[in-house]
PDB file of N, CA, C and O in Angstrom:
ATOM      1  N   MET Z   1     141.146 195.347  64.831  1.00  0.00           N
ATOM      2  CA  MET Z   1     139.821 194.989  64.359  1.00  0.00           C
ATOM      3  C   MET Z   1     138.795 195.419  65.409  1.00  0.00           C
ATOM      4  O   MET Z   1     138.958 195.198  66.588  1.00  0.00           O
ATOM      5  N   ASN Z   2     137.739 196.045  64.953  1.00  0.00           N
ATOM      6  CA  ASN Z   2     136.687 196.516  65.842  1.00  0.00           C
ATOM      7  C   ASN Z   2     135.582 195.458  65.903  1.00  0.00           C
ATOM      8  O   ASN Z   2     134.774 195.335  65.000  1.00  0.00           O
ATOM      9  N   ARG Z   3     135.565 194.678  66.979  1.00  0.00           N
ATOM     10  CA  ARG Z   3     134.607 193.580  67.135  1.00  0.00           C
ATOM     11  C   ARG Z   3     133.161 194.058  67.101  1.00  0.00           C
ATOM     12  O   ARG Z   3     132.294 193.408  66.514  1.00  0.00           O
ATOM     13  N   ALA Z   4     132.898 195.214  67.726  1.00  0.00           N
ATOM     14  CA  ALA Z   4     131.531 195.742  67.748  1.00  0.00           C
ATOM     15  C   ALA Z   4     131.051 196.068  66.332  1.00  0.00           C
ATOM     16  O   ALA Z   4     129.897 195.809  65.981  1.00  0.00           O
ATOM     17  N   GLU Z   5     131.938 196.619  65.521  1.00  0.00           N
ATOM     18  CA  GLU Z   5     131.564 196.950  64.150  1.00  0.00           C
ATOM     19  C   GLU Z   5     131.302 195.684  63.332  1.00  0.00           C
ATOM     20  O   GLU Z   5     130.348 195.616  62.554  1.00  0.00           O
ATOM     21  N   LEU Z   6     132.148 194.672  63.524  1.00  0.00           N
ATOM     22  CA  LEU Z   6     131.925 193.395  62.828  1.00  0.00           C
ATOM     23  C   LEU Z   6     130.608 192.755  63.271  1.00  0.00           C
ATOM     24  O   LEU Z   6     129.866 192.213  62.436  1.00  0.00           O
ATOM     25  N   ASP Z   7     130.303 192.818  64.549  1.00  0.00           N
ATOM     26  CA  ASP Z   7     129.033 192.282  65.051  1.00  0.00           C
ATOM     27  C   ASP Z   7     127.854 193.025  64.433  1.00  0.00           C
ATOM     28  O   ASP Z   7     126.859 192.420  64.034  1.00  0.00           O
ATOM     29  N   ALA Z   8     127.967 194.344  64.338  1.00  0.00           N
ATOM     30  CA  ALA Z   8     126.893 195.148  63.742  1.00  0.00           C
ATOM     31  C   ALA Z   8     126.702 194.789  62.270  1.00  0.00           C
ATOM     32  O   ALA Z   8     125.562 194.685  61.790  1.00  0.00           O
ATOM     33  N   ILE Z   9     127.793 194.580  61.558  1.00  0.00           N
ATOM     34  CA  ILE Z   9     127.708 194.187  60.151  1.00  0.00           C
ATOM     35  C   ILE Z   9     127.017 192.835  60.029  1.00  0.00           C
ATOM     36  O   ILE Z   9     126.145 192.643  59.176  1.00  0.00           O
ATOM     37  N   GLU Z  10     127.396 191.888  60.879  1.00  0.00           N
ATOM     38  CA  GLU Z  10     126.764 190.563  60.854  1.00  0.00           C
ATOM     39  C   GLU Z  10     125.260 190.655  61.094  1.00  0.00           C
ATOM     40  O   GLU Z  10     124.466 190.000  60.411  1.00  0.00           O
ATOM     41  N   LEU Z  11     124.860 191.469  62.061  1.00  0.00           N
ATOM     42  CA  LEU Z  11     123.435 191.640  62.350  1.00  0.00           C
ATOM     43  C   LEU Z  11     122.698 192.275  61.172  1.00  0.00           C
ATOM     44  O   LEU Z  11     121.594 191.858  60.816  1.00  0.00           O
ATOM     45  N   MET Z  12     123.318 193.270  60.562  1.00  0.00           N
ATOM     46  CA  MET Z  12     122.683 193.932  59.424  1.00  0.00           C
ATOM     47  C   MET Z  12     122.573 192.981  58.241  1.00  0.00           C
ATOM     48  O   MET Z  12     121.546 192.948  57.560  1.00  0.00           O
ATOM     49  N   LEU Z  13     123.601 192.175  58.005  1.00  0.00           N
ATOM     50  CA  LEU Z  13     123.545 191.190  56.924  1.00  0.00           C
ATOM     51  C   LEU Z  13     122.432 190.175  57.179  1.00  0.00           C
ATOM     52  O   LEU Z  13     121.696 189.808  56.261  1.00  0.00           O
ATOM     53  N   ARG Z  14     122.302 189.750  58.414  1.00  0.00           N
ATOM     54  CA  ARG Z  14     121.236 188.808  58.759  1.00  0.00           C
ATOM     55  C   ARG Z  14     119.872 189.441  58.482  1.00  0.00           C
ATOM     56  O   ARG Z  14     118.980 188.814  57.916  1.00  0.00           O
ATOM     57  N   ASP Z  15     119.737 190.699  58.868  1.00  0.00           N
ATOM     58  CA  ASP Z  15     118.471 191.396  58.638  1.00  0.00           C
ATOM     59  C   ASP Z  15     118.177 191.557  57.146  1.00  0.00           C
ATOM     60  O   ASP Z  15     117.056 191.341  56.706  1.00  0.00           O
ATOM     61  N   LEU Z  16     119.199 191.916  56.374  1.00  0.00           N
ATOM     62  CA  LEU Z  16     118.999 192.092  54.936  1.00  0.00           C
ATOM     63  C   LEU Z  16     118.640 190.773  54.252  1.00  0.00           C
ATOM     64  O   LEU Z  16     117.978 190.776  53.215  1.00  0.00           O
ATOM     65  N   ASN Z  17     119.088 189.667  54.807  1.00  0.00           N
ATOM     66  CA  ASN Z  17     118.801 188.367  54.214  1.00  0.00           C
ATOM     67  C   ASN Z  17     117.540 187.718  54.791  1.00  0.00           C
ATOM     68  O   ASN Z  17     117.209 186.590  54.433  1.00  0.00           O
ATOM     69  N   THR Z  18     116.841 188.439  55.662  1.00  0.00           N
ATOM     70  CA  THR Z  18     115.578 187.957  56.214  1.00  0.00           C
ATOM     71  C   THR Z  18     114.451 188.478  55.330  1.00  0.00           C
ATOM     72  O   THR Z  18     114.467 189.633  54.902  1.00  0.00           O
ATOM     73  N   ARG Z  19     113.509 187.634  55.067  1.00  0.00           N
ATOM     74  CA  ARG Z  19     112.391 188.023  54.216  1.00  0.00           C
ATOM     75  C   ARG Z  19     111.381 188.829  55.041  1.00  0.00           C
ATOM     76  O   ARG Z  19     110.769 188.303  55.958  1.00  0.00           O
ATOM     77  N   HIS Z  20     111.235 190.090  54.694  1.00  0.00           N
ATOM     78  CA  HIS Z  20     110.304 190.977  55.391  1.00  0.00           C
ATOM     79  C   HIS Z  20     109.070 191.148  54.505  1.00  0.00           C
ATOM     80  O   HIS Z  20     109.057 191.972  53.588  1.00  0.00           O
ATOM     81  N   GLU Z  21     108.050 190.353  54.796  1.00  0.00           N
ATOM     82  CA  GLU Z  21     106.853 190.338  53.957  1.00  0.00           C
ATOM     83  C   GLU Z  21     106.152 191.693  53.897  1.00  0.00           C
ATOM     84  O   GLU Z  21     105.671 192.087  52.834  1.00  0.00           O
ATOM     85  N   GLU Z  22     106.080 192.403  55.013  1.00  0.00           N
ATOM     86  CA  GLU Z  22     105.391 193.696  55.020  1.00  0.00           C
ATOM     87  C   GLU Z  22     106.078 194.690  54.082  1.00  0.00           C
ATOM     88  O   GLU Z  22     105.414 195.396  53.315  1.00  0.00           O
ATOM     89  N   ILE Z  23     107.402 194.724  54.130  1.00  0.00           N
ATOM     90  CA  ILE Z  23     108.153 195.645  53.266  1.00  0.00           C
ATOM     91  C   ILE Z  23     108.015 195.228  51.811  1.00  0.00           C
ATOM     92  O   ILE Z  23     107.817 196.067  50.924  1.00  0.00           O
ATOM     93  N   ARG Z  24     108.099 193.929  51.545  1.00  0.00           N
ATOM     94  CA  ARG Z  24     107.937 193.445  50.160  1.00  0.00           C
ATOM     95  C   ARG Z  24     106.546 193.761  49.625  1.00  0.00           C
ATOM     96  O   ARG Z  24     106.385 194.123  48.458  1.00  0.00           O
ATOM     97  N   HIS Z  25     105.553 193.636  50.481  1.00  0.00           N
ATOM     98  CA  HIS Z  25     104.186 193.958  50.067  1.00  0.00           C
ATOM     99  C   HIS Z  25     104.063 195.446  49.731  1.00  0.00           C
ATOM    100  O   HIS Z  25     103.460 195.808  48.715  1.00  0.00           O
ATOM    101  N   ARG Z  26     104.635 196.287  50.567  1.00  0.00           N
ATOM    102  CA  ARG Z  26     104.604 197.734  50.304  1.00  0.00           C
ATOM    103  C   ARG Z  26     105.334 198.074  49.012  1.00  0.00           C
ATOM    104  O   ARG Z  26     104.894 198.921  48.247  1.00  0.00           O
ATOM    105  N   ALA Z  27     106.479 197.421  48.789  1.00  0.00           N
ATOM    106  CA  ALA Z  27     107.237 197.665  47.554  1.00  0.00           C
ATOM    107  C   ALA Z  27     106.420 197.251  46.333  1.00  0.00           C
ATOM    108  O   ALA Z  27     106.394 197.970  45.329  1.00  0.00           O
ATOM    109  N   ALA Z  28     105.741 196.114  46.427  1.00  0.00           N
ATOM    110  CA  ALA Z  28     104.906 195.661  45.312  1.00  0.00           C
ATOM    111  C   ALA Z  28     103.774 196.651  45.066  1.00  0.00           C
ATOM    112  O   ALA Z  28     103.468 196.998  43.920  1.00  0.00           O
ATOM    113  N   PHE Z  29     103.160 197.132  46.130  1.00  0.00           N
ATOM    114  CA  PHE Z  29     102.063 198.091  46.014  1.00  0.00           C
ATOM    115  C   PHE Z  29     102.537 199.390  45.353  1.00  0.00           C
ATOM    116  O   PHE Z  29     101.825 199.989  44.554  1.00  0.00           O
ATOM    117  N   ARG Z  30     103.754 199.800  45.689  1.00  0.00           N
ATOM    118  CA  ARG Z  30     104.298 201.052  45.139  1.00  0.00           C
ATOM    119  C   ARG Z  30     105.006 200.850  43.801  1.00  0.00           C
ATOM    120  O   ARG Z  30     105.472 201.814  43.186  1.00  0.00           O
ATOM    121  N   GLY Z  31     105.161 199.603  43.393  1.00  0.00           N
ATOM    122  CA  GLY Z  31     105.796 199.324  42.103  1.00  0.00           C
ATOM    123  C   GLY Z  31     107.303 199.456  42.107  1.00  0.00           C
ATOM    124  O   GLY Z  31     107.904 199.771  41.075  1.00  0.00           O
ATOM    125  N   CYS Z  32     107.923 199.189  43.247  1.00  0.00           N
ATOM    126  CA  CYS Z  32     109.383 199.347  43.313  1.00  0.00           C
ATOM    127  C   CYS Z  32     110.080 198.080  43.823  1.00  0.00           C
ATOM    128  O   CYS Z  32     111.154 198.160  44.410  1.00  0.00           O
ATOM    129  N   THR Z  33     109.498 196.925  43.564  1.00  0.00           N
ATOM    130  CA  THR Z  33     110.093 195.664  44.022  1.00  0.00           C
ATOM    131  C   THR Z  33     111.491 195.462  43.449  1.00  0.00           C
ATOM    132  O   THR Z  33     112.426 195.109  44.169  1.00  0.00           O
ATOM    133  N   ARG Z  34     111.641 195.689  42.161  1.00  0.00           N
ATOM    134  CA  ARG Z  34     112.945 195.501  41.499  1.00  0.00           C
ATOM    135  C   ARG Z  34     114.000 196.409  42.117  1.00  0.00           C
ATOM    136  O   ARG Z  34     115.125 195.996  42.387  1.00  0.00           O
ATOM    137  N   GLU Z  35     113.628 197.646  42.366  1.00  0.00           N
ATOM    138  CA  GLU Z  35     114.568 198.615  42.961  1.00  0.00           C
ATOM    139  C   GLU Z  35     114.921 198.225  44.396  1.00  0.00           C
ATOM    140  O   GLU Z  35     116.074 198.364  44.810  1.00  0.00           O
ATOM    141  N   LEU Z  36     113.947 197.727  45.136  1.00  0.00           N
ATOM    142  CA  LEU Z  36     114.193 197.283  46.508  1.00  0.00           C
ATOM    143  C   LEU Z  36     115.196 196.132  46.534  1.00  0.00           C
ATOM    144  O   LEU Z  36     116.157 196.145  47.309  1.00  0.00           O
ATOM    145  N   ILE Z  37     114.997 195.160  45.670  1.00  0.00           N
ATOM    146  CA  ILE Z  37     115.905 194.008  45.612  1.00  0.00           C
ATOM    147  C   ILE Z  37     117.301 194.447  45.176  1.00  0.00           C
ATOM    148  O   ILE Z  37     118.303 193.999  45.739  1.00  0.00           O
ATOM    149  N   SER Z  38     117.362 195.347  44.207  1.00  0.00           N
ATOM    150  CA  SER Z  38     118.658 195.849  43.742  1.00  0.00           C
ATOM    151  C   SER Z  38     119.402 196.571  44.862  1.00  0.00           C
ATOM    152  O   SER Z  38     120.607 196.359  45.061  1.00  0.00           O
ATOM    153  N   LEU Z  39     118.693 197.405  45.585  1.00  0.00           N
ATOM    154  CA  LEU Z  39     119.304 198.135  46.699  1.00  0.00           C
ATOM    155  C   LEU Z  39     119.771 197.170  47.785  1.00  0.00           C
ATOM    156  O   LEU Z  39     120.870 197.317  48.333  1.00  0.00           O
ATOM    157  N   GLN Z  40     118.966 196.177  48.064  1.00  0.00           N
ATOM    158  CA  GLN Z  40     119.344 195.168  49.055  1.00  0.00           C
ATOM    159  C   GLN Z  40     120.637 194.471  48.636  1.00  0.00           C
ATOM    160  O   GLN Z  40     121.549 194.294  49.452  1.00  0.00           O
ATOM    161  N   GLN Z  41     120.747 194.103  47.372  1.00  0.00           N
ATOM    162  CA  GLN Z  41     121.959 193.443  46.878  1.00  0.00           C
ATOM    163  C   GLN Z  41     123.172 194.358  46.976  1.00  0.00           C
ATOM    164  O   GLN Z  41     124.266 193.918  47.339  1.00  0.00           O
ATOM    165  N   GLU Z  42     122.989 195.633  46.665  1.00  0.00           N
ATOM    166  CA  GLU Z  42     124.085 196.604  46.786  1.00  0.00           C
ATOM    167  C   GLU Z  42     124.557 196.720  48.232  1.00  0.00           C
ATOM    168  O   GLU Z  42     125.761 196.775  48.500  1.00  0.00           O
ATOM    169  N   LEU Z  43     123.604 196.793  49.153  1.00  0.00           N
ATOM    170  CA  LEU Z  43     123.953 196.914  50.567  1.00  0.00           C
ATOM    171  C   LEU Z  43     124.689 195.677  51.065  1.00  0.00           C
ATOM    172  O   LEU Z  43     125.674 195.789  51.812  1.00  0.00           O
ATOM    173  N   VAL Z  44     124.240 194.498  50.668  1.00  0.00           N
ATOM    174  CA  VAL Z  44     124.908 193.260  51.071  1.00  0.00           C
ATOM    175  C   VAL Z  44     126.341 193.255  50.545  1.00  0.00           C
ATOM    176  O   VAL Z  44     127.287 192.957  51.283  1.00  0.00           O
ATOM    177  N   LYS Z  45     126.513 193.623  49.282  1.00  0.00           N
ATOM    178  CA  LYS Z  45     127.855 193.654  48.683  1.00  0.00           C
ATOM    179  C   LYS Z  45     128.759 194.636  49.440  1.00  0.00           C
ATOM    180  O   LYS Z  45     129.901 194.320  49.763  1.00  0.00           O
ATOM    181  N   TYR Z  46     128.232 195.839  49.731  1.00  0.00           N
ATOM    182  CA  TYR Z  46     128.995 196.840  50.464  1.00  0.00           C
ATOM    183  C   TYR Z  46     129.400 196.324  51.848  1.00  0.00           C
ATOM    184  O   TYR Z  46     130.556 196.446  52.254  1.00  0.00           O
ATOM    185  N   LEU Z  47     128.447 195.742  52.551  1.00  0.00           N
ATOM    186  CA  LEU Z  47     128.730 195.246  53.905  1.00  0.00           C
ATOM    187  C   LEU Z  47     129.717 194.084  53.885  1.00  0.00           C
ATOM    188  O   LEU Z  47     130.566 193.972  54.772  1.00  0.00           O
ATOM    189  N   MET Z  48     129.618 193.222  52.900  1.00  0.00           N
ATOM    190  CA  MET Z  48     130.574 192.110  52.790  1.00  0.00           C
ATOM    191  C   MET Z  48     131.986 192.640  52.530  1.00  0.00           C
ATOM    192  O   MET Z  48     132.952 192.132  53.103  1.00  0.00           O
ATOM    193  N   THR Z  49     132.093 193.659  51.695  1.00  0.00           N
ATOM    194  CA  THR Z  49     133.400 194.275  51.421  1.00  0.00           C
ATOM    195  C   THR Z  49     133.955 194.918  52.681  1.00  0.00           C
ATOM    196  O   THR Z  49     135.137 194.757  53.013  1.00  0.00           O
ATOM    197  N   LYS Z  50     133.106 195.649  53.398  1.00  0.00           N
ATOM    198  CA  LYS Z  50     133.529 196.308  54.636  1.00  0.00           C
ATOM    199  C   LYS Z  50     133.948 195.268  55.673  1.00  0.00           C
ATOM    200  O   LYS Z  50     134.956 195.428  56.363  1.00  0.00           O
ATOM    201  N   LYS Z  51     133.185 194.191  55.783  1.00  0.00           N
ATOM    202  CA  LYS Z  51     133.496 193.119  56.724  1.00  0.00           C
ATOM    203  C   LYS Z  51     134.846 192.494  56.395  1.00  0.00           C
ATOM    204  O   LYS Z  51     135.675 192.283  57.278  1.00  0.00           O
ATOM    205  N   SER Z  52     135.079 192.245  55.130  1.00  0.00           N
ATOM    206  CA  SER Z  52     136.345 191.663  54.690  1.00  0.00           C
ATOM    207  C   SER Z  52     137.506 192.601  55.012  1.00  0.00           C
ATOM    208  O   SER Z  52     138.558 192.167  55.486  1.00  0.00           O
ATOM    209  N   SER Z  53     137.311 193.880  54.793  1.00  0.00           N
ATOM    210  CA  SER Z  53     138.334 194.870  55.083  1.00  0.00           C
ATOM    211  C   SER Z  53     138.658 194.917  56.575  1.00  0.00           C
ATOM    212  O   SER Z  53     139.826 194.974  56.967  1.00  0.00           O
ATOM    213  N   LEU Z  54     137.632 194.881  57.400  1.00  0.00           N
ATOM    214  CA  LEU Z  54     137.841 194.913  58.847  1.00  0.00           C
ATOM    215  C   LEU Z  54     138.490 193.621  59.350  1.00  0.00           C
ATOM    216  O   LEU Z  54     139.315 193.643  60.271  1.00  0.00           O
ATOM    217  N   SER Z  55     138.117 192.519  58.757  1.00  0.00           N
ATOM    218  CA  SER Z  55     138.648 191.217  59.195  1.00  0.00           C
ATOM    219  C   SER Z  55     140.125 191.053  58.865  1.00  0.00           C
ATOM    220  O   SER Z  55     140.834 190.328  59.550  1.00  0.00           O
ATOM    221  N   SER Z  56     140.572 191.727  57.821  1.00  0.00           N
ATOM    222  CA  SER Z  56     141.970 191.563  57.392  1.00  0.00           C
ATOM    223  C   SER Z  56     142.926 192.475  58.160  1.00  0.00           C
ATOM    224  O   SER Z  56     144.127 192.420  57.942  1.00  0.00           O
ATOM    225  N   ARG Z  57     142.404 193.304  59.023  1.00  0.00           N
ATOM    226  CA  ARG Z  57     143.274 194.212  59.794  1.00  0.00           C
ATOM    227  C   ARG Z  57     143.991 193.491  60.889  1.00  0.00           C
ATOM    228  O   ARG Z  57     143.624 192.618  61.517  1.00  0.00           O
TER     229      ARG Z  57
END
């Protein structure tokens, strides 16, 4: 198991689950809020799968 990679995944998950008002405001201005949220959910799912895979090694 690569501890550094797991730590990086944890940090990225924390960041993805943090509310970034500036980015949300820009997405609303550009009309892509739904797409931003969808992409965020996809990334979280991918990272959780990768984390699970690394943890089971």
